[in-house]
Short mmCIF file of C-alpha atoms in Angstrom, two decimals:
data_model
loop_
_atom_site.label_atom_id
_atom_site.label_comp_id
_atom_site.label_asym_id
_atom_site.label_seq_id
_atom_site.Cartn_x
_atom_site.Cartn_y
_atom_site.Cartn_z
CA MET A 160 139.98 -17.51 -55.32
CA GLN A 161 140.63 -14.67 -57.76
CA HIS A 162 138.66 -11.41 -57.29
CA THR A 163 138.04 -9.13 -60.27
CA GLN A 164 137.06 -5.49 -59.78
CA PRO A 165 135.06 -3.37 -62.26
CA HIS A 166 137.20 -1.55 -64.84
CA ASN A 167 136.98 2.28 -64.71
CA PRO A 168 133.90 2.27 -62.47
CA THR A 169 133.46 6.04 -62.76
CA ARG A 170 132.74 5.77 -66.47
CA LYS A 171 131.96 2.15 -67.16
CA LYS A 172 129.88 -0.36 -65.24
CA SER A 173 130.68 -4.01 -64.77
CA VAL A 174 127.92 -6.25 -66.16
CA GLY A 175 127.82 -10.00 -65.65
CA VAL A 176 125.64 -12.09 -67.95
CA ILE A 177 124.74 -15.64 -66.98
CA GLY A 178 124.40 -17.88 -70.04
CA ALA A 179 125.73 -17.63 -73.60
CA GLY A 180 122.52 -18.44 -75.43
CA PHE A 181 120.96 -16.01 -77.89
CA ALA A 182 119.36 -13.89 -75.17
CA GLY A 183 122.57 -13.57 -73.17
CA MET A 184 124.75 -12.80 -76.19
CA ALA A 185 122.26 -10.25 -77.53
CA ALA A 186 122.10 -8.46 -74.18
CA GLY A 187 125.86 -8.61 -73.72
CA ALA A 188 126.63 -7.25 -77.18
CA ILE A 189 124.30 -4.26 -76.77
CA LEU A 190 125.62 -3.40 -73.31
CA ALA A 191 129.26 -3.68 -74.42
CA GLU A 192 128.54 -1.54 -77.48
CA SER A 193 127.11 1.03 -75.07
CA GLY A 194 130.47 1.27 -73.32
CA HIS A 195 130.19 -1.13 -70.39
CA ASP A 196 132.48 -3.97 -69.31
CA VAL A 197 130.55 -7.14 -70.03
CA THR A 198 131.46 -10.70 -69.08
CA ILE A 199 129.32 -13.65 -70.14
CA PHE A 200 129.58 -16.75 -67.93
CA GLU A 201 128.72 -20.05 -69.64
CA LYS A 202 128.68 -23.37 -67.78
CA ASN A 203 129.17 -25.43 -70.94
CA ASP A 204 132.37 -25.51 -72.96
CA THR A 205 130.74 -24.00 -76.06
CA ILE A 206 128.45 -21.03 -76.63
CA GLY A 207 124.93 -21.04 -78.08
CA GLY A 208 122.86 -22.43 -75.22
CA ARG A 209 120.29 -24.78 -76.72
CA ALA A 210 121.72 -23.89 -80.14
CA ARG A 211 124.97 -25.70 -79.42
CA THR A 212 126.38 -28.12 -81.97
CA PHE A 213 128.48 -31.24 -81.87
CA SER A 214 130.57 -32.90 -84.57
CA GLU A 215 131.48 -36.55 -84.83
CA GLN A 216 132.49 -38.93 -87.65
CA GLY A 217 132.15 -36.15 -90.24
CA PHE A 218 128.63 -35.16 -89.13
CA THR A 219 127.73 -31.79 -87.60
CA PHE A 220 124.51 -31.74 -85.59
CA ASP A 221 122.50 -28.75 -84.42
CA MET A 222 121.46 -29.83 -80.94
CA GLY A 223 118.41 -27.61 -80.68
CA PRO A 224 116.84 -24.97 -82.94
CA SER A 225 116.43 -25.88 -86.60
CA TRP A 226 113.58 -23.65 -87.87
CA TYR A 227 114.62 -20.21 -89.13
CA TRP A 228 111.48 -18.07 -89.14
CA MET A 229 110.96 -14.34 -88.51
CA PRO A 230 114.09 -13.33 -90.47
CA ASP A 231 113.49 -9.64 -89.81
CA VAL A 232 114.27 -10.16 -86.09
CA TYR A 233 117.80 -11.35 -86.92
CA GLU A 234 118.23 -8.52 -89.44
CA ARG A 235 117.07 -5.89 -86.96
CA PHE A 236 119.52 -7.09 -84.34
CA PHE A 237 122.55 -7.21 -86.64
CA GLU A 238 121.73 -3.83 -88.21
CA ARG A 239 122.20 -2.04 -84.90
CA PHE A 240 125.87 -3.12 -85.10
CA GLY A 241 126.25 -2.22 -88.77
CA TYR A 242 126.02 -5.75 -90.18
CA GLY A 243 123.70 -7.43 -92.61
CA VAL A 244 122.89 -11.12 -92.44
CA PRO A 245 124.93 -11.80 -95.66
CA ASP A 246 127.99 -10.39 -93.86
CA LEU A 247 127.72 -13.16 -91.29
CA TYR A 248 126.22 -16.30 -92.84
CA GLN A 249 124.50 -17.53 -95.98
CA LEU A 250 120.74 -17.83 -95.68
CA LYS A 251 118.84 -20.09 -98.06
CA GLN A 252 115.07 -20.18 -98.46
CA LEU A 253 113.77 -23.74 -98.46
CA ASP A 254 111.42 -24.97 -101.16
CA PRO A 255 109.40 -26.84 -100.09
CA GLY A 256 109.48 -25.02 -96.78
CA PHE A 257 108.53 -28.26 -95.07
CA ALA A 258 106.59 -31.48 -95.64
CA VAL A 259 103.80 -32.99 -93.58
CA ALA A 260 103.02 -36.70 -93.40
CA PHE A 261 99.42 -37.73 -92.75
CA PRO A 262 97.71 -41.12 -92.30
CA ASP A 263 97.48 -43.57 -95.21
CA ASP A 264 100.93 -42.65 -96.51
CA GLU A 265 99.78 -39.22 -97.66
CA SER A 266 102.25 -36.35 -97.53
CA ILE A 267 102.06 -32.70 -98.51
CA ASP A 268 104.96 -30.49 -99.58
CA VAL A 269 104.39 -26.90 -98.48
CA PRO A 270 105.72 -24.73 -101.33
CA ALA A 271 107.71 -21.57 -100.73
CA ASP A 272 105.60 -19.64 -103.27
CA PHE A 273 102.47 -18.35 -101.55
CA ASP A 274 100.27 -18.49 -104.67
CA GLN A 275 101.22 -22.13 -105.13
CA LEU A 276 100.34 -22.73 -101.48
CA CYS A 277 96.91 -21.18 -102.05
CA GLU A 278 96.39 -23.53 -105.01
CA LEU A 279 97.36 -26.47 -102.81
CA PHE A 280 94.83 -25.44 -100.15
CA GLU A 281 92.13 -25.11 -102.81
CA LYS A 282 92.78 -28.67 -104.02
CA ILE A 283 92.33 -29.96 -100.48
CA GLU A 284 89.25 -27.89 -99.59
CA THR A 285 87.04 -25.84 -101.89
CA GLY A 286 87.26 -22.16 -101.02
CA ALA A 287 90.37 -22.64 -98.87
CA ALA A 288 92.58 -20.49 -101.12
CA ASP A 289 90.59 -17.35 -100.36
CA GLN A 290 90.36 -18.35 -96.72
CA LEU A 291 94.11 -18.80 -96.52
CA ARG A 292 94.68 -15.35 -97.99
CA LYS A 293 92.38 -13.88 -95.35
CA PHE A 294 93.94 -15.92 -92.56
CA ILE A 295 97.49 -14.92 -93.52
CA ALA A 296 96.53 -11.25 -94.00
CA ASP A 297 95.13 -11.32 -90.48
CA GLY A 298 98.35 -12.96 -89.27
CA GLU A 299 100.43 -10.33 -91.06
CA PHE A 300 98.49 -7.54 -89.33
CA LYS A 301 99.15 -9.16 -85.95
CA TYR A 302 102.81 -9.66 -86.85
CA ARG A 303 103.28 -6.01 -87.83
CA VAL A 304 101.53 -4.69 -84.72
CA GLY A 305 103.30 -7.24 -82.54
CA MET A 306 106.76 -6.48 -83.92
CA ASP A 307 106.28 -2.71 -83.94
CA ASP A 308 104.20 -2.03 -80.84
CA MET A 309 104.12 -4.99 -78.48
CA VAL A 310 106.93 -7.49 -78.45
CA TYR A 311 109.79 -5.12 -77.57
CA LYS A 312 108.10 -4.02 -74.32
CA PRO A 313 109.47 -5.28 -70.99
CA GLY A 314 106.10 -6.33 -69.58
CA HIS A 315 106.43 -4.46 -66.28
CA SER A 316 102.90 -3.07 -66.30
CA ILE A 317 99.65 -3.00 -68.27
CA THR A 318 100.25 0.72 -68.83
CA GLU A 319 102.85 -0.17 -71.49
CA PHE A 320 100.00 -1.38 -73.68
CA MET A 321 97.64 1.56 -73.08
CA SER A 322 98.52 3.60 -76.16
CA PRO A 323 95.53 4.75 -78.24
CA ARG A 324 96.85 2.76 -81.21
CA LEU A 325 97.14 -0.51 -79.28
CA LEU A 326 93.80 -0.05 -77.56
CA GLY A 327 92.19 0.53 -80.94
CA GLN A 328 93.77 -2.65 -82.29
CA ALA A 329 93.15 -4.84 -79.25
CA LEU A 330 90.14 -6.66 -80.66
CA GLN A 331 91.87 -7.34 -83.97
CA LEU A 332 94.85 -8.82 -82.13
CA GLN A 333 92.54 -11.44 -80.59
CA LEU A 334 94.40 -11.78 -77.31
CA PHE A 335 91.29 -13.23 -75.70
CA SER A 336 90.25 -15.56 -78.54
CA SER A 337 91.25 -19.20 -78.88
CA PHE A 338 93.67 -20.11 -81.67
CA SER A 339 91.78 -23.36 -82.21
CA LYS A 340 88.44 -21.60 -82.71
CA HIS A 341 90.05 -18.95 -84.88
CA ALA A 342 91.58 -21.51 -87.27
CA ARG A 343 88.29 -23.40 -87.51
CA ARG A 344 86.51 -20.28 -88.72
CA PHE A 345 88.66 -20.52 -91.85
CA PHE A 346 89.29 -24.23 -92.45
CA LYS A 347 87.51 -27.53 -91.93
CA ASP A 348 89.85 -30.15 -93.38
CA PRO A 349 91.94 -31.73 -90.58
CA ARG A 350 95.07 -31.62 -92.74
CA LEU A 351 94.82 -27.88 -93.16
CA LEU A 352 94.10 -27.43 -89.46
CA ALA A 353 97.19 -29.47 -88.65
CA LEU A 354 99.28 -27.16 -90.86
CA MET A 355 97.94 -24.17 -88.94
CA GLU A 356 98.26 -25.64 -85.46
CA PHE A 357 101.65 -27.35 -85.52
CA PRO A 358 103.68 -24.30 -84.36
CA VAL A 359 101.37 -24.06 -81.36
CA LEU A 360 101.92 -27.70 -80.38
CA PHE A 361 105.70 -27.47 -80.64
CA LEU A 362 106.17 -24.05 -79.01
CA GLY A 363 103.02 -23.27 -77.10
CA ALA A 364 100.18 -25.06 -75.40
CA MET A 365 96.90 -26.70 -76.30
CA PRO A 366 95.57 -24.75 -79.31
CA LYS A 367 92.34 -24.15 -77.40
CA ASN A 368 94.34 -22.35 -74.67
CA THR A 369 96.59 -20.31 -76.99
CA PRO A 370 95.52 -16.79 -78.01
CA ALA A 371 94.58 -16.36 -81.68
CA LEU A 372 97.23 -13.61 -81.69
CA TYR A 373 99.73 -16.38 -82.51
CA SER A 374 98.42 -16.81 -86.04
CA LEU A 375 101.25 -14.32 -86.62
CA MET A 376 103.48 -17.43 -86.61
CA ASN A 377 101.60 -18.81 -89.61
CA TYR A 378 102.23 -15.57 -91.46
CA SER A 379 105.95 -15.86 -90.78
CA GLY A 380 106.25 -19.52 -91.73
CA LEU A 381 103.94 -19.58 -94.74
CA LYS A 382 104.36 -16.08 -96.20
CA GLN A 383 107.77 -14.79 -95.09
CA GLY A 384 109.17 -18.26 -95.68
CA THR A 385 111.23 -20.96 -94.04
CA PHE A 386 114.99 -20.44 -94.24
CA TYR A 387 118.17 -22.32 -93.39
CA PRO A 388 121.54 -20.85 -92.39
CA MET A 389 124.12 -22.82 -94.39
CA GLY A 390 126.33 -24.74 -92.01
CA GLY A 391 123.50 -25.02 -89.51
CA PHE A 392 122.07 -22.97 -86.66
CA GLY A 393 125.45 -23.11 -84.97
CA LYS A 394 126.61 -20.59 -87.58
CA VAL A 395 124.00 -18.15 -86.30
CA ALA A 396 125.16 -18.64 -82.72
CA ASP A 397 128.77 -18.14 -83.83
CA SER A 398 127.74 -14.88 -85.53
CA PHE A 399 126.17 -13.61 -82.32
CA GLN A 400 129.39 -14.41 -80.50
CA ASP A 401 131.44 -12.65 -83.19
CA VAL A 402 129.29 -9.52 -82.90
CA ALA A 403 129.58 -9.63 -79.10
CA LEU A 404 133.35 -10.09 -79.20
CA ARG A 405 133.78 -7.19 -81.59
CA ALA A 406 131.68 -5.08 -79.22
CA GLY A 407 134.08 -5.95 -76.39
CA VAL A 408 132.33 -8.80 -74.56
CA GLN A 409 134.51 -11.25 -72.62
CA PHE A 410 133.35 -14.89 -72.66
CA ARG A 411 134.15 -17.34 -69.89
CA THR A 412 133.10 -20.80 -71.03
CA SER A 413 133.22 -23.89 -68.80
CA GLU A 414 132.58 -21.50 -65.91
CA ALA A 415 129.32 -22.06 -64.07
CA VAL A 416 127.93 -19.39 -61.77
CA GLU A 417 127.42 -20.89 -58.32
CA LYS A 418 126.15 -17.97 -56.25
CA LEU A 419 125.05 -14.35 -56.50
CA GLU A 420 126.19 -12.56 -53.35
CA THR A 421 123.88 -9.72 -52.36
CA SER A 422 123.76 -6.97 -49.77
CA ASN A 423 121.20 -4.22 -49.28
CA GLY A 424 119.02 -5.64 -52.06
CA ARG A 425 121.70 -5.64 -54.75
CA VAL A 426 124.05 -8.20 -56.26
CA ARG A 427 127.63 -7.35 -55.27
CA TYR A 428 129.60 -10.40 -56.44
CA ILE A 429 129.16 -13.19 -58.95
CA HIS A 430 130.78 -16.34 -57.57
CA SER A 431 131.64 -18.80 -60.35
CA THR A 432 133.63 -22.02 -60.37
CA SER A 433 136.92 -20.14 -60.71
CA HIS A 434 136.34 -16.45 -59.92
CA SER A 435 134.56 -14.03 -57.66
CA THR A 436 133.69 -11.04 -59.83
CA ALA A 437 132.30 -7.72 -58.62
CA ALA A 438 129.24 -6.65 -60.60
CA ASP A 439 127.23 -3.47 -60.91
CA VAL A 440 124.49 -5.30 -62.83
CA VAL A 441 123.65 -8.94 -63.56
CA VAL A 442 121.60 -10.23 -66.49
CA GLY A 443 120.40 -13.78 -65.92
CA SER A 444 119.71 -15.43 -69.27
CA ALA A 445 119.99 -18.95 -67.88
CA ASP A 446 116.90 -20.68 -66.49
CA TYR A 447 114.97 -18.13 -64.40
CA GLN A 448 113.89 -20.62 -61.74
CA HIS A 449 117.45 -21.94 -61.39
CA ILE A 450 118.90 -18.45 -60.94
CA GLU A 451 116.39 -17.58 -58.23
CA HIS A 452 116.43 -20.87 -56.36
CA ALA A 453 120.03 -22.05 -56.79
CA LEU A 454 122.01 -18.80 -56.97
CA LEU A 455 120.11 -16.45 -54.65
CA SER A 456 119.56 -16.67 -50.91
CA PRO A 457 115.98 -17.44 -49.83
CA GLN A 458 115.29 -13.83 -48.80
CA ASP A 459 116.20 -12.62 -52.32
CA ARG A 460 113.84 -14.96 -54.19
CA HIS A 461 110.57 -13.58 -55.50
CA TYR A 462 108.80 -16.61 -56.98
CA LYS A 463 108.01 -19.49 -54.67
CA ASP A 464 108.22 -23.17 -55.65
CA SER A 465 104.43 -23.25 -55.95
CA TYR A 466 104.55 -20.53 -58.61
CA TRP A 467 106.63 -22.68 -60.94
CA VAL A 468 104.61 -25.80 -60.23
CA GLU A 469 101.47 -23.97 -61.34
CA ARG A 470 102.93 -22.65 -64.63
CA THR A 471 102.07 -24.21 -67.99
CA PHE A 472 105.29 -25.16 -69.72
CA ALA A 473 105.84 -25.65 -73.41
CA PRO A 474 107.05 -29.17 -74.19
CA SER A 475 110.26 -30.86 -73.41
CA CYS A 476 111.61 -33.20 -76.09
CA LEU A 477 113.06 -36.58 -76.75
CA LEU A 478 115.71 -36.05 -79.42
CA PHE A 479 117.78 -38.41 -81.51
CA TYR A 480 120.82 -37.34 -83.52
CA LEU A 481 121.45 -39.94 -86.21
CA GLY A 482 124.17 -40.33 -88.79
CA VAL A 483 123.07 -42.60 -91.65
CA ASP A 484 125.47 -44.01 -94.25
CA LYS A 485 123.09 -43.64 -97.20
CA ARG A 486 120.72 -41.06 -98.70
CA ILE A 487 116.97 -41.20 -97.95
CA THR A 488 115.04 -40.17 -101.04
CA ARG A 489 111.64 -39.28 -99.63
CA LEU A 490 112.76 -36.96 -96.83
CA ARG A 491 112.66 -33.18 -97.18
CA HIS A 492 114.68 -30.77 -95.04
CA HIS A 493 111.82 -30.39 -92.51
CA ASN A 494 109.34 -33.27 -92.08
CA LEU A 495 106.37 -33.21 -89.71
CA PHE A 496 104.71 -36.52 -88.90
CA PHE A 497 101.02 -35.89 -88.25
CA ASP A 498 100.05 -39.47 -88.99
CA GLN A 499 98.53 -39.89 -85.52
CA ASP A 500 95.93 -38.05 -83.43
CA PHE A 501 97.05 -34.45 -82.82
CA GLY A 502 94.54 -33.93 -79.99
CA LEU A 503 95.59 -37.04 -78.08
CA HIS A 504 99.27 -36.14 -78.15
CA ALA A 505 98.58 -32.54 -77.09
CA THR A 506 96.40 -33.75 -74.20
CA GLU A 507 99.11 -36.14 -73.03
CA ILE A 508 101.72 -33.34 -73.09
CA TYR A 509 99.77 -30.56 -71.42
CA GLU A 510 97.02 -32.12 -69.35
CA GLU A 511 97.94 -35.70 -68.48
CA LYS A 512 101.74 -35.18 -68.48
CA LYS A 513 102.52 -38.74 -69.50
CA TRP A 514 104.66 -40.44 -72.09
CA PRO A 515 102.63 -40.32 -75.33
CA THR A 516 100.62 -43.21 -76.66
CA ALA A 517 100.95 -42.44 -80.38
CA PRO A 518 103.18 -39.37 -80.69
CA LEU A 519 103.53 -36.84 -83.44
CA PHE A 520 107.16 -36.13 -84.26
CA TYR A 521 109.49 -34.11 -86.46
CA VAL A 522 112.51 -35.08 -88.55
CA CYS A 523 115.05 -32.56 -89.77
CA CYS A 524 117.32 -33.73 -92.57
CA PRO A 525 119.64 -30.75 -93.20
CA SER A 526 121.92 -32.80 -95.44
CA VAL A 527 119.18 -32.48 -98.10
CA THR A 528 120.18 -28.81 -98.32
CA ASP A 529 123.68 -28.62 -96.90
CA PRO A 530 126.43 -31.10 -97.88
CA SER A 531 128.72 -29.77 -95.15
CA VAL A 532 126.77 -31.41 -92.28
CA ALA A 533 127.34 -35.04 -93.33
CA PRO A 534 129.95 -37.05 -95.24
CA GLU A 535 129.25 -37.53 -98.94
CA GLY A 536 126.52 -40.09 -99.55
CA HIS A 537 125.35 -39.89 -95.93
CA GLU A 538 122.33 -38.32 -94.22
CA ASN A 539 122.17 -36.21 -91.06
CA LEU A 540 118.91 -36.79 -89.13
CA PHE A 541 117.54 -34.88 -86.16
CA VAL A 542 114.43 -36.59 -84.76
CA LEU A 543 112.29 -34.70 -82.21
CA MET A 544 109.26 -35.88 -80.26
CA PRO A 545 107.51 -33.31 -78.03
CA ILE A 546 106.82 -34.62 -74.53
CA ALA A 547 105.65 -33.30 -71.17
CA THR A 548 108.20 -31.72 -68.86
CA GLY A 549 109.37 -33.56 -65.77
CA LEU A 550 109.10 -37.11 -67.12
CA PRO A 551 111.60 -39.81 -66.14
CA ASP A 552 113.69 -40.69 -69.19
CA PRO A 553 115.79 -43.82 -68.56
CA GLU A 554 117.48 -45.52 -71.49
CA PRO A 555 114.81 -48.27 -71.91
CA ILE A 556 112.10 -45.61 -72.41
CA ARG A 557 114.26 -43.69 -74.87
CA GLU A 558 114.97 -46.88 -76.80
CA HIS A 559 111.28 -47.85 -76.86
CA TYR A 560 110.41 -44.57 -78.55
CA TYR A 561 113.40 -44.78 -80.86
CA GLN A 562 112.08 -48.06 -82.22
CA LEU A 563 108.51 -46.71 -82.40
CA LEU A 564 109.54 -43.57 -84.30
CA MET A 565 111.88 -45.43 -86.60
CA ASP A 566 109.12 -47.93 -87.47
CA ARG A 567 107.01 -45.03 -88.71
CA LEU A 568 109.90 -43.20 -90.37
CA GLU A 569 110.95 -46.31 -92.29
CA LYS A 570 107.37 -46.95 -93.35
CA PHE A 571 107.14 -43.40 -94.66
CA ALA A 572 110.53 -43.53 -96.36
CA GLY A 573 109.80 -46.91 -97.93
CA GLU A 574 113.22 -48.22 -96.98
CA THR A 575 115.17 -49.48 -93.98
CA ILE A 576 117.22 -46.94 -92.06
CA ARG A 577 118.10 -48.43 -88.68
CA ASP A 578 120.57 -50.91 -90.15
CA ARG A 579 122.48 -48.03 -91.75
CA VAL A 580 122.75 -45.82 -88.65
CA VAL A 581 126.45 -45.31 -87.94
CA LEU A 582 126.06 -42.66 -85.25
CA LYS A 583 123.30 -42.37 -82.67
CA ARG A 584 122.88 -40.09 -79.68
CA SER A 585 119.76 -39.34 -77.64
CA TYR A 586 118.89 -36.26 -75.60
CA CYS A 587 115.97 -35.80 -73.23
CA VAL A 588 114.58 -34.32 -70.01
CA SER A 589 117.50 -35.20 -67.74
CA ASP A 590 119.96 -33.79 -70.30
CA PHE A 591 118.11 -30.46 -70.43
CA LYS A 592 118.34 -30.37 -66.63
CA ASN A 593 122.04 -31.27 -66.54
CA ASP A 594 123.21 -29.05 -69.39
CA TYR A 595 120.96 -26.00 -68.97
CA ASN A 596 119.64 -26.26 -65.39
CA ALA A 597 116.24 -26.32 -67.10
CA TYR A 598 113.33 -26.44 -64.69
CA GLN A 599 111.61 -29.82 -65.07
CA GLY A 600 113.77 -30.38 -68.13
CA ASN A 601 111.84 -27.82 -70.18
CA ALA A 602 113.05 -27.33 -73.74
CA TYR A 603 111.10 -24.23 -74.82
CA GLY A 604 110.20 -22.32 -71.66
CA LEU A 605 106.71 -21.18 -70.71
CA ALA A 606 103.77 -21.85 -72.99
CA ASN A 607 102.17 -18.86 -74.67
CA THR A 608 98.82 -19.05 -72.92
CA LEU A 609 96.92 -15.82 -72.25
CA ARG A 610 97.70 -15.99 -68.53
CA GLN A 611 101.40 -16.30 -69.38
CA THR A 612 101.71 -13.56 -72.01
CA ALA A 613 103.41 -10.15 -71.63
CA ILE A 614 102.78 -8.76 -68.12
CA PHE A 615 101.78 -12.22 -66.87
CA LYS A 616 105.24 -13.73 -67.41
CA PRO A 617 107.96 -13.74 -64.73
CA LYS A 618 109.26 -10.20 -64.41
CA MET A 619 112.24 -9.13 -66.48
CA ARG A 620 113.59 -7.08 -63.58
CA SER A 621 113.82 -8.88 -60.28
CA PRO A 622 111.22 -7.52 -57.84
CA SER A 623 113.58 -8.43 -54.98
CA VAL A 624 117.10 -7.59 -56.17
CA GLY A 625 117.43 -4.12 -57.66
CA ASN A 626 120.29 -4.71 -60.11
CA LEU A 627 119.27 -8.20 -61.31
CA PHE A 628 117.58 -8.51 -64.70
CA PHE A 629 116.36 -11.58 -66.58
CA ALA A 630 116.26 -12.55 -70.25
CA GLY A 631 115.38 -15.70 -72.14
CA GLN A 632 112.52 -18.08 -72.67
CA LEU A 633 111.03 -17.92 -69.15
CA THR A 634 110.41 -14.18 -69.33
CA VAL A 635 109.11 -11.87 -72.07
CA PRO A 636 108.38 -12.39 -74.88
CA GLY A 637 108.56 -16.22 -74.83
CA PRO A 638 109.97 -19.38 -76.43
CA GLY A 639 111.90 -19.62 -79.69
CA VAL A 640 115.09 -18.11 -81.08
CA PRO A 641 113.65 -14.79 -82.35
CA PRO A 642 111.89 -14.16 -79.02
CA ALA A 643 115.16 -14.96 -77.21
CA ILE A 644 116.97 -12.35 -79.32
CA ILE A 645 114.22 -9.86 -78.56
CA SER A 646 114.34 -10.74 -74.87
CA GLY A 647 118.06 -10.04 -74.69
CA THR A 648 117.51 -6.75 -76.53
CA ILE A 649 114.80 -5.63 -74.09
CA ALA A 650 116.87 -6.67 -71.08
CA ALA A 651 119.82 -4.62 -72.31
CA GLN A 652 117.59 -1.60 -72.82
CA GLU A 653 116.21 -1.98 -69.30
CA VAL A 654 119.73 -2.24 -67.86
CA LEU A 655 120.76 0.93 -69.70
CA LYS A 656 117.76 2.79 -68.28
CA TYR A 657 118.72 1.59 -64.81
CA LEU A 658 122.36 2.61 -65.23
CA ASN A 659 121.43 6.01 -66.61
CA SER A 660 118.84 6.76 -63.95
#
């Protein structure tokens, strides 16, 4: 087996990064730009992590992320390397930002213009326009404080959050208030509440268990806007790789890390499928639990099996990638199907952990916006149903839900679709496990409950191995692409402190 030694160890340090998702590429780019030798190991044959793509029969499918919110996070990252987003990909604001389907064949287009959105709320519920302005202003305050003062902290200790400014703003941030109760102080109509709560269901936990702090997501989606990178989210992942390559990062795809060899409380070698590479520092941006339990010896692990069993995970998903040989008139780019009981589905995900009775689901139709992702006259569909982690997902179960979801999609669309599907692929719990070593097949990481926020998340620096750091959705700040970018940024900063100490 080939052994690789660090290059110029007196001046540079050798850094190994596990995983070429957004967190790993962000960390790797910053560390390489700072003058270190960085190698990113990726078990799959393409980069991007959950933001991988695949192309077949003229269709290009984003396999994971499809919502582009919090645009300033992307801008902030690229600016540190001297790039603007327009230098790397074309960003288009969607109008409507998304559509929501409700019972009785009712649907609402959510306009990009905020004043128009206020008018829409007022039509649904008297007084809701003023309430929305107040709700979003509150969310904007939380967003500004969060982005400026909170989210870029590593979460080592409560002392990070003890500044006079943060202490003075603690009550306004509503870390100890329920999102569900907070939303209900502003709105009564169940349709408006669904609009407020959907990001929590898809990325968090039960709304009653999620801090009201996360109304900052509503500010981003409804006021900053919903965007789309032309060509798909894969273009964003490609841009991160381009930035990393220009900074000097080496990528090793189709090369899984099999063991981290330690001595005296430090990683000494990264053993992959084809190399043994000496490392001064390791950043693990793959699944945290997998790195600890599959790559480290028992004496080097910090979190026991029981720790992970007791965590509250954000959902996994059942996904369908569908190529359709006709256009579907009624679909928007983003379509949320809230035509069933929100509370029941959330309970079945988070509390009962069972396959849902009457699920909510989401359909992305990027070909509405982007002709490059499907052949002319065709539609590209990405269908997502949130489910509990750890569920068995054999083909008969997947097919049962495919038929159930397509029944409702066809009813909404007012036309048949299944008979025009020319490409179909499913993706579920076992695929997340196989492709990403995802604990229990999680899709989004840990839920943003109060007891799993900031200092209560798994530690970014290993408490057991001195030169092992973590990034990604199972550590700070949490699930989603912008938090993954932030996580990689924080991890890199922590590594630089360690190397300079």
